[in-house]
XYZ file of C-alpha atoms in Angstrom:
401
model
C -10.954 24.659 29.638
C -10.866 20.417 25.318
C -11.710 14.562 24.626
C -11.988 14.895 27.415
C -10.003 17.550 28.875
C -10.108 15.600 32.063
C -12.256 17.685 34.580
C -11.039 20.960 35.670
C -9.366 21.543 32.526
C -12.540 22.839 31.269
C -10.910 26.250 31.910
C -8.693 25.957 28.945
C -11.237 25.517 26.015
C -11.570 23.819 23.580
C -10.453 20.299 24.639
C -7.443 18.575 22.836
C -7.665 15.156 23.807
C -11.323 15.081 22.479
C -10.089 17.091 19.357
C -7.431 14.500 18.673
C -8.938 10.884 20.054
C -12.624 11.385 18.604
C -12.154 13.237 15.469
C -12.081 10.262 12.870
C -14.719 8.288 14.888
C -16.768 11.151 15.119
C -16.611 12.121 11.382
C -17.624 8.503 10.564
C -20.368 8.315 12.939
C -21.776 11.689 12.040
C -21.808 10.357 8.196
C -23.299 7.039 8.838
C -25.999 8.767 10.717
C -26.710 11.388 7.623
C -26.657 7.902 5.307
C -29.256 6.114 7.461
C -31.633 9.217 7.716
C -31.653 9.054 4.003
C -32.974 5.168 3.258
C -36.389 4.543 4.693
C -38.000 1.279 4.058
C -39.942 1.094 0.653
C -43.088 -1.245 2.002
C -43.630 1.686 4.977
C -43.480 4.119 2.044
C -45.917 2.158 0.386
C -48.571 1.488 3.291
C -48.066 5.194 4.161
C -49.161 6.019 0.728
C -52.466 3.829 0.560
C -53.426 4.916 3.955
C -53.106 8.494 3.120
C -55.014 8.264 -0.182
C -57.688 6.259 1.843
C -57.643 8.928 4.304
C -57.969 11.864 1.784
C -61.022 9.623 -0.472
C -63.064 9.317 2.775
C -63.034 12.784 4.010
C -63.930 13.636 0.488
C -66.784 11.480 0.391
C -68.411 12.543 3.354
C -67.907 16.378 2.546
C -69.734 15.644 -0.519
C -72.368 13.760 1.193
C -73.201 15.172 4.573
C -70.816 18.443 4.752
C -69.709 16.441 8.058
C -66.901 18.662 9.341
C -66.120 16.390 12.415
C -64.892 13.740 9.848
C -62.757 16.231 7.845
C -61.228 16.994 11.332
C -60.694 13.422 12.089
C -59.138 12.960 8.649
C -56.606 15.646 9.196
C -55.544 14.318 12.593
C -54.970 11.051 10.967
C -52.772 12.755 8.447
C -50.985 14.898 10.703
C -49.803 11.771 12.827
C -48.794 10.109 9.940
C -46.423 12.999 8.723
C -45.117 12.796 12.445
C -44.250 9.220 12.246
C -42.814 9.293 9.244
C -40.406 12.124 10.172
C -39.681 11.185 13.786
C -36.661 9.674 13.502
C -35.059 12.687 11.720
C -36.479 14.942 14.488
C -34.819 12.831 17.448
C -31.278 13.050 15.873
C -31.491 16.750 15.229
C -32.775 17.154 18.733
C -29.889 14.833 20.237
C -27.101 16.996 18.574
C -29.080 20.258 19.495
C -29.428 19.181 23.248
C -25.465 18.053 23.155
C -24.213 21.068 22.108
C -26.471 23.098 24.353
C -25.312 20.687 27.510
C -21.772 21.346 26.255
C -22.119 25.117 26.068
C -23.669 25.685 29.524
C -21.342 23.278 31.687
C -18.164 24.761 29.885
C -19.713 28.635 30.625
C -20.922 27.584 33.896
C -17.765 26.039 35.003
C -15.411 29.249 34.482
C -17.830 31.521 36.009
C -18.135 29.475 39.012
C -14.513 29.472 39.236
C -14.589 32.740 39.344
C -17.272 33.347 41.772
C -15.618 31.403 44.353
C -12.260 33.069 43.442
C -13.072 36.475 43.719
C -16.645 36.724 45.243
C -16.158 34.385 47.936
C -12.243 35.789 48.242
C -10.909 32.270 48.460
C -7.103 32.555 48.348
C -6.228 28.765 47.703
C -6.468 27.856 44.325
C -4.399 24.843 44.177
C -6.668 23.339 47.197
C -9.705 23.922 44.934
C -8.204 22.174 42.116
C -7.314 19.266 44.227
C -10.929 19.031 45.476
C -12.588 19.538 42.182
C -10.177 16.409 40.695
C -10.841 14.575 44.039
C -14.726 14.611 43.083
C -14.172 13.659 39.446
C -12.107 10.497 40.660
C -14.992 9.935 43.077
C -17.847 10.195 40.310
C -15.631 8.284 37.667
C -14.704 4.940 40.094
C -18.190 5.109 41.174
C -19.461 4.546 37.507
C -16.944 2.083 37.096
C -17.922 0.137 40.422
C -21.197 -0.050 39.395
C -20.395 -1.113 36.004
C -21.730 1.749 33.753
C -17.984 2.609 32.244
C -15.031 0.440 32.442
C -11.323 1.638 32.808
C -8.026 0.742 32.201
C -6.169 -0.400 35.392
C -3.405 2.097 36.604
C -0.385 0.157 36.185
C 2.906 1.219 37.174
C 4.478 1.209 33.665
C 0.987 3.280 32.627
C 1.783 5.878 35.409
C 5.428 6.128 34.371
C 4.529 7.028 31.005
C 1.948 9.637 32.001
C 3.374 11.188 34.716
C 5.298 13.914 32.684
C 2.177 15.378 30.894
C 0.236 14.968 34.222
C 2.809 17.464 35.395
C 2.042 19.975 32.696
C -1.778 19.195 33.268
C -1.662 20.246 36.924
C 0.459 23.692 36.218
C -1.769 24.291 33.537
C -5.061 24.103 36.408
C -3.193 25.923 38.760
C -1.974 29.045 36.531
C -5.611 28.891 35.394
C -6.817 29.222 38.741
C -4.375 32.207 39.513
C -4.723 34.351 36.563
C -8.934 33.693 37.193
C -8.804 35.270 40.975
C -7.141 38.514 39.250
C -8.371 39.223 35.592
C -11.967 39.433 34.675
C -13.594 36.482 32.447
C -13.485 38.402 29.138
C -9.992 39.277 29.492
C -9.128 35.515 30.576
C -10.982 34.507 26.847
C -8.959 36.954 25.315
C -5.594 36.182 26.515
C -6.364 32.233 26.119
C -6.204 33.036 22.143
C -2.509 33.292 22.728
C -2.252 29.658 23.173
C -3.445 28.811 19.576
C -0.632 31.020 18.610
C 2.341 28.866 20.394
C 0.637 25.926 19.769
C 0.700 26.669 15.834
C 4.516 27.298 16.128
C 5.126 24.493 17.934
C 3.235 22.382 15.574
C 5.779 23.838 12.761
C 8.758 23.355 14.557
C 7.864 19.766 16.195
C 6.018 17.925 13.819
C 6.960 20.167 10.656
C 3.541 21.181 9.809
C 2.841 24.095 7.851
C -0.214 26.460 7.746
C -1.780 28.648 5.098
C -1.945 32.451 5.246
C -5.139 32.869 6.725
C -4.437 30.872 9.859
C -1.295 33.148 10.265
C -3.591 36.385 9.639
C -6.078 34.858 12.240
C -3.155 34.133 14.864
C -1.613 37.875 14.339
C -5.057 39.118 14.929
C -5.178 37.233 18.041
C -1.852 38.741 19.115
C -2.837 42.422 18.559
C -6.327 41.930 20.269
C -4.363 40.208 23.254
C -1.910 43.476 23.373
C -4.742 46.097 23.160
C -7.021 44.372 25.302
C -4.356 44.487 28.151
C -3.460 47.913 27.498
C -7.055 49.179 27.516
C -7.733 46.955 30.306
C -9.264 49.346 33.200
C -8.788 46.844 35.820
C -5.137 45.295 34.553
C -3.308 43.278 37.126
C 0.141 42.493 36.228
C 0.259 39.248 38.354
C -2.839 37.958 37.111
C -1.553 38.445 33.018
C 2.019 36.568 33.990
C -0.033 33.793 35.415
C -2.317 33.757 32.525
C 0.781 34.001 29.652
C 2.413 30.843 31.716
C -1.008 29.244 31.512
C -0.980 29.716 27.608
C 2.417 28.261 27.419
C 1.343 25.486 29.832
C -1.901 24.545 27.873
C 0.174 24.579 24.513
C 2.607 22.361 25.804
C 0.071 19.855 27.076
C -1.758 19.808 23.827
C 1.454 19.111 22.059
C 3.079 16.537 24.045
C -0.194 14.699 24.462
C 0.025 13.792 21.249
C 3.274 11.526 21.624
C 2.451 10.540 25.079
C -0.861 9.047 23.912
C 0.454 6.768 21.458
C 3.188 5.549 24.183
C 0.492 5.036 26.751
C -1.887 2.821 24.523
C 1.494 0.303 23.952
C 1.713 -0.187 27.966
C -2.270 -0.863 28.665
C -3.314 -4.221 28.992
C -6.046 -4.000 26.042
C -3.754 -1.469 23.809
C -6.556 1.107 23.860
C -6.916 3.839 26.145
C -10.365 5.236 26.193
C -11.495 9.013 27.021
C -12.807 7.712 30.608
C -9.671 6.371 31.733
C -7.523 9.468 30.700
C -9.924 11.440 33.094
C -9.193 8.864 35.799
C -5.886 8.731 34.930
C -5.175 12.588 35.140
C -6.910 13.443 37.916
C -5.770 10.374 40.118
C -2.021 11.334 39.373
C -2.786 14.957 39.808
C -3.727 14.587 43.603
C -0.575 13.573 44.829
C 1.473 16.124 43.094
C -1.689 18.716 44.512
C -0.996 17.923 47.992
C 2.655 18.429 47.647
C 2.000 21.907 46.286
C -0.490 23.049 48.686
C 2.376 22.001 51.324
C 5.265 24.046 49.437
C 2.671 27.186 48.368
C 1.484 26.696 52.452
C -2.315 26.967 51.697
C -2.375 24.453 55.022
C -2.248 27.593 57.062
C -4.739 29.535 55.133
C -7.137 26.558 55.170
C -6.956 26.226 59.041
C -7.660 30.013 59.543
C -10.315 30.824 56.776
C -13.916 30.878 57.845
C -15.163 29.578 54.628
C -14.613 26.035 55.198
C -17.064 26.205 57.697
C -19.792 27.684 55.214
C -22.084 24.618 53.698
C -22.884 27.141 50.979
C -19.079 27.066 50.090
C -18.671 23.881 49.941
C -21.690 23.209 47.832
C -20.132 25.431 45.511
C -17.171 23.803 45.250
C -18.739 20.667 45.010
C -20.960 21.962 41.992
C -17.597 23.319 40.443
C -16.042 19.723 40.484
C -19.195 18.204 39.134
C -18.957 21.018 36.367
C -15.544 20.167 35.554
C -16.569 16.330 34.919
C -19.662 17.234 32.951
C -17.453 19.002 30.748
C -15.871 15.833 29.481
C -18.922 13.610 29.167
C -21.041 16.672 27.007
C -17.656 17.136 24.902
C -17.711 13.585 23.993
C -21.502 13.439 23.823
C -21.172 16.745 21.603
C -18.454 15.170 19.402
C -20.330 12.141 18.777
C -23.747 13.558 17.439
C -21.883 16.194 15.399
C -18.350 16.709 13.460
C -15.041 17.624 14.770
C -15.279 20.751 12.918
C -18.566 21.955 14.237
C -17.719 20.966 17.982
C -14.382 23.446 17.448
C -16.392 26.574 15.908
C -18.831 26.148 18.589
C -16.051 26.482 21.442
C -14.942 29.513 19.631
C -18.554 31.269 19.616
C -19.146 30.266 22.975
C -16.575 32.636 24.164
C -18.705 35.411 23.322
C -21.774 34.682 25.409
C -19.050 33.999 27.953
C -17.298 37.183 28.057
C -20.888 39.110 28.126
C -22.183 37.160 31.125
C -18.572 37.722 32.906
C -18.665 41.393 32.405
C -22.189 41.679 33.632
C -22.495 39.162 36.364
C -18.857 40.416 38.080
C -19.732 44.258 37.299
C -16.612 44.271 35.388
C -15.345 48.187 34.934
C -14.475 48.505 31.090
C -14.202 51.021 28.498
C -15.456 51.476 24.687
C -11.611 50.370 23.572
C -11.501 47.604 26.037
C -14.849 46.182 24.692
C -13.983 46.989 21.271
C -10.756 45.151 22.106
C -12.418 42.130 23.488
C -14.937 41.734 20.540
C -12.294 42.098 17.942
C -9.965 38.901 20.159
C -13.186 36.760 19.937
C -14.032 37.058 16.521
C -10.553 36.270 15.650
C -10.982 33.385 17.267
C -13.930 32.633 15.280
C -12.089 33.199 12.394
C -9.046 31.275 13.279
C -11.391 28.105 14.161
C -12.859 28.506 10.328
C -9.475 28.915 8.953
C -8.473 25.423 10.579
C -11.093 23.929 9.290
C -10.364 25.141 5.519
C -6.468 24.298 6.365
C -7.691 20.680 7.259
C -9.591 20.148 4.238
C -7.039 21.207 1.924
C -4.419 18.985 3.745
C -6.549 15.846 3.122
C -7.709 16.525 -0.913
């Protein structure tokens, strides 16, 4: 849960919109930031050298005259302050990249764990309703930010809605199937099975966009398939319904990623500004998902369940579900922040590495029964995901060169 992969789509990582829309801007901004750090004003450097020499000479003279340790201590303090001022800019940028990466990892892992908690621990059997509520929370927050002038978004015209509606249908299906699978499958196996999405996407790119992949990429994809099959065979809590929903989710997620490439170009042409930024896509996707979600609630007869369940009378339940909606929106913002502070390749690699602590946390927090064989297959699948991310990086660099 990839530029922002709008809201609850955070269940499917990495975020495809951010990866494709911001990749060039990210590289330019990160390279520009490194160039800026390399140049310091000449005048400041000269003053710093003069000041440092004066402090050292003064301390040395006083020590020779009367062995005054207090002046030496003051001299070292001034020198340390000078070093801190000169390196302050580099430290600030480094901390921003680290902070944004931590924020992205925390929000991404928390979203999946909270959804798992709502669906399994509360035994909530209305996954579509949960998705609709999360998207509603996101629409309210983004709309509020727009009203207060903090962000700006494209107006939702009928032409834009008509162009975007097909990809939104896939988006809603992706979220719903992810909810259904997460209810029956443990978090560790969900993260491993999501690797199948990469295989389907790679095949789709080959046939739809005539894109070729090198042997390392295909090797990584083969390892992912092996890990998914062995993981399912050794899964002590295997659930056929859950696995079926997850396989459907993989196809829908890959379709969303592939369809989004063409739809985004068409959508930009029908906007008033000729552009469609990430906030506009978040608002567009989640707004259009609401009427479709309400229709599916009626078709799956979740209204009857919602009218009977006592969970809706628990303030704690509403608090957790609202928090899950805010987490979904947080992933959109932290993904953009992280991409702007680092590079798209770093973002992709961190997304793969992020699955390892998520799988471990899912096993321990929800007391999942596992065997040595199943644990080994899960670890094997996670490492295959990291190998795939690195292979894709090298494949992209070779294609550009």
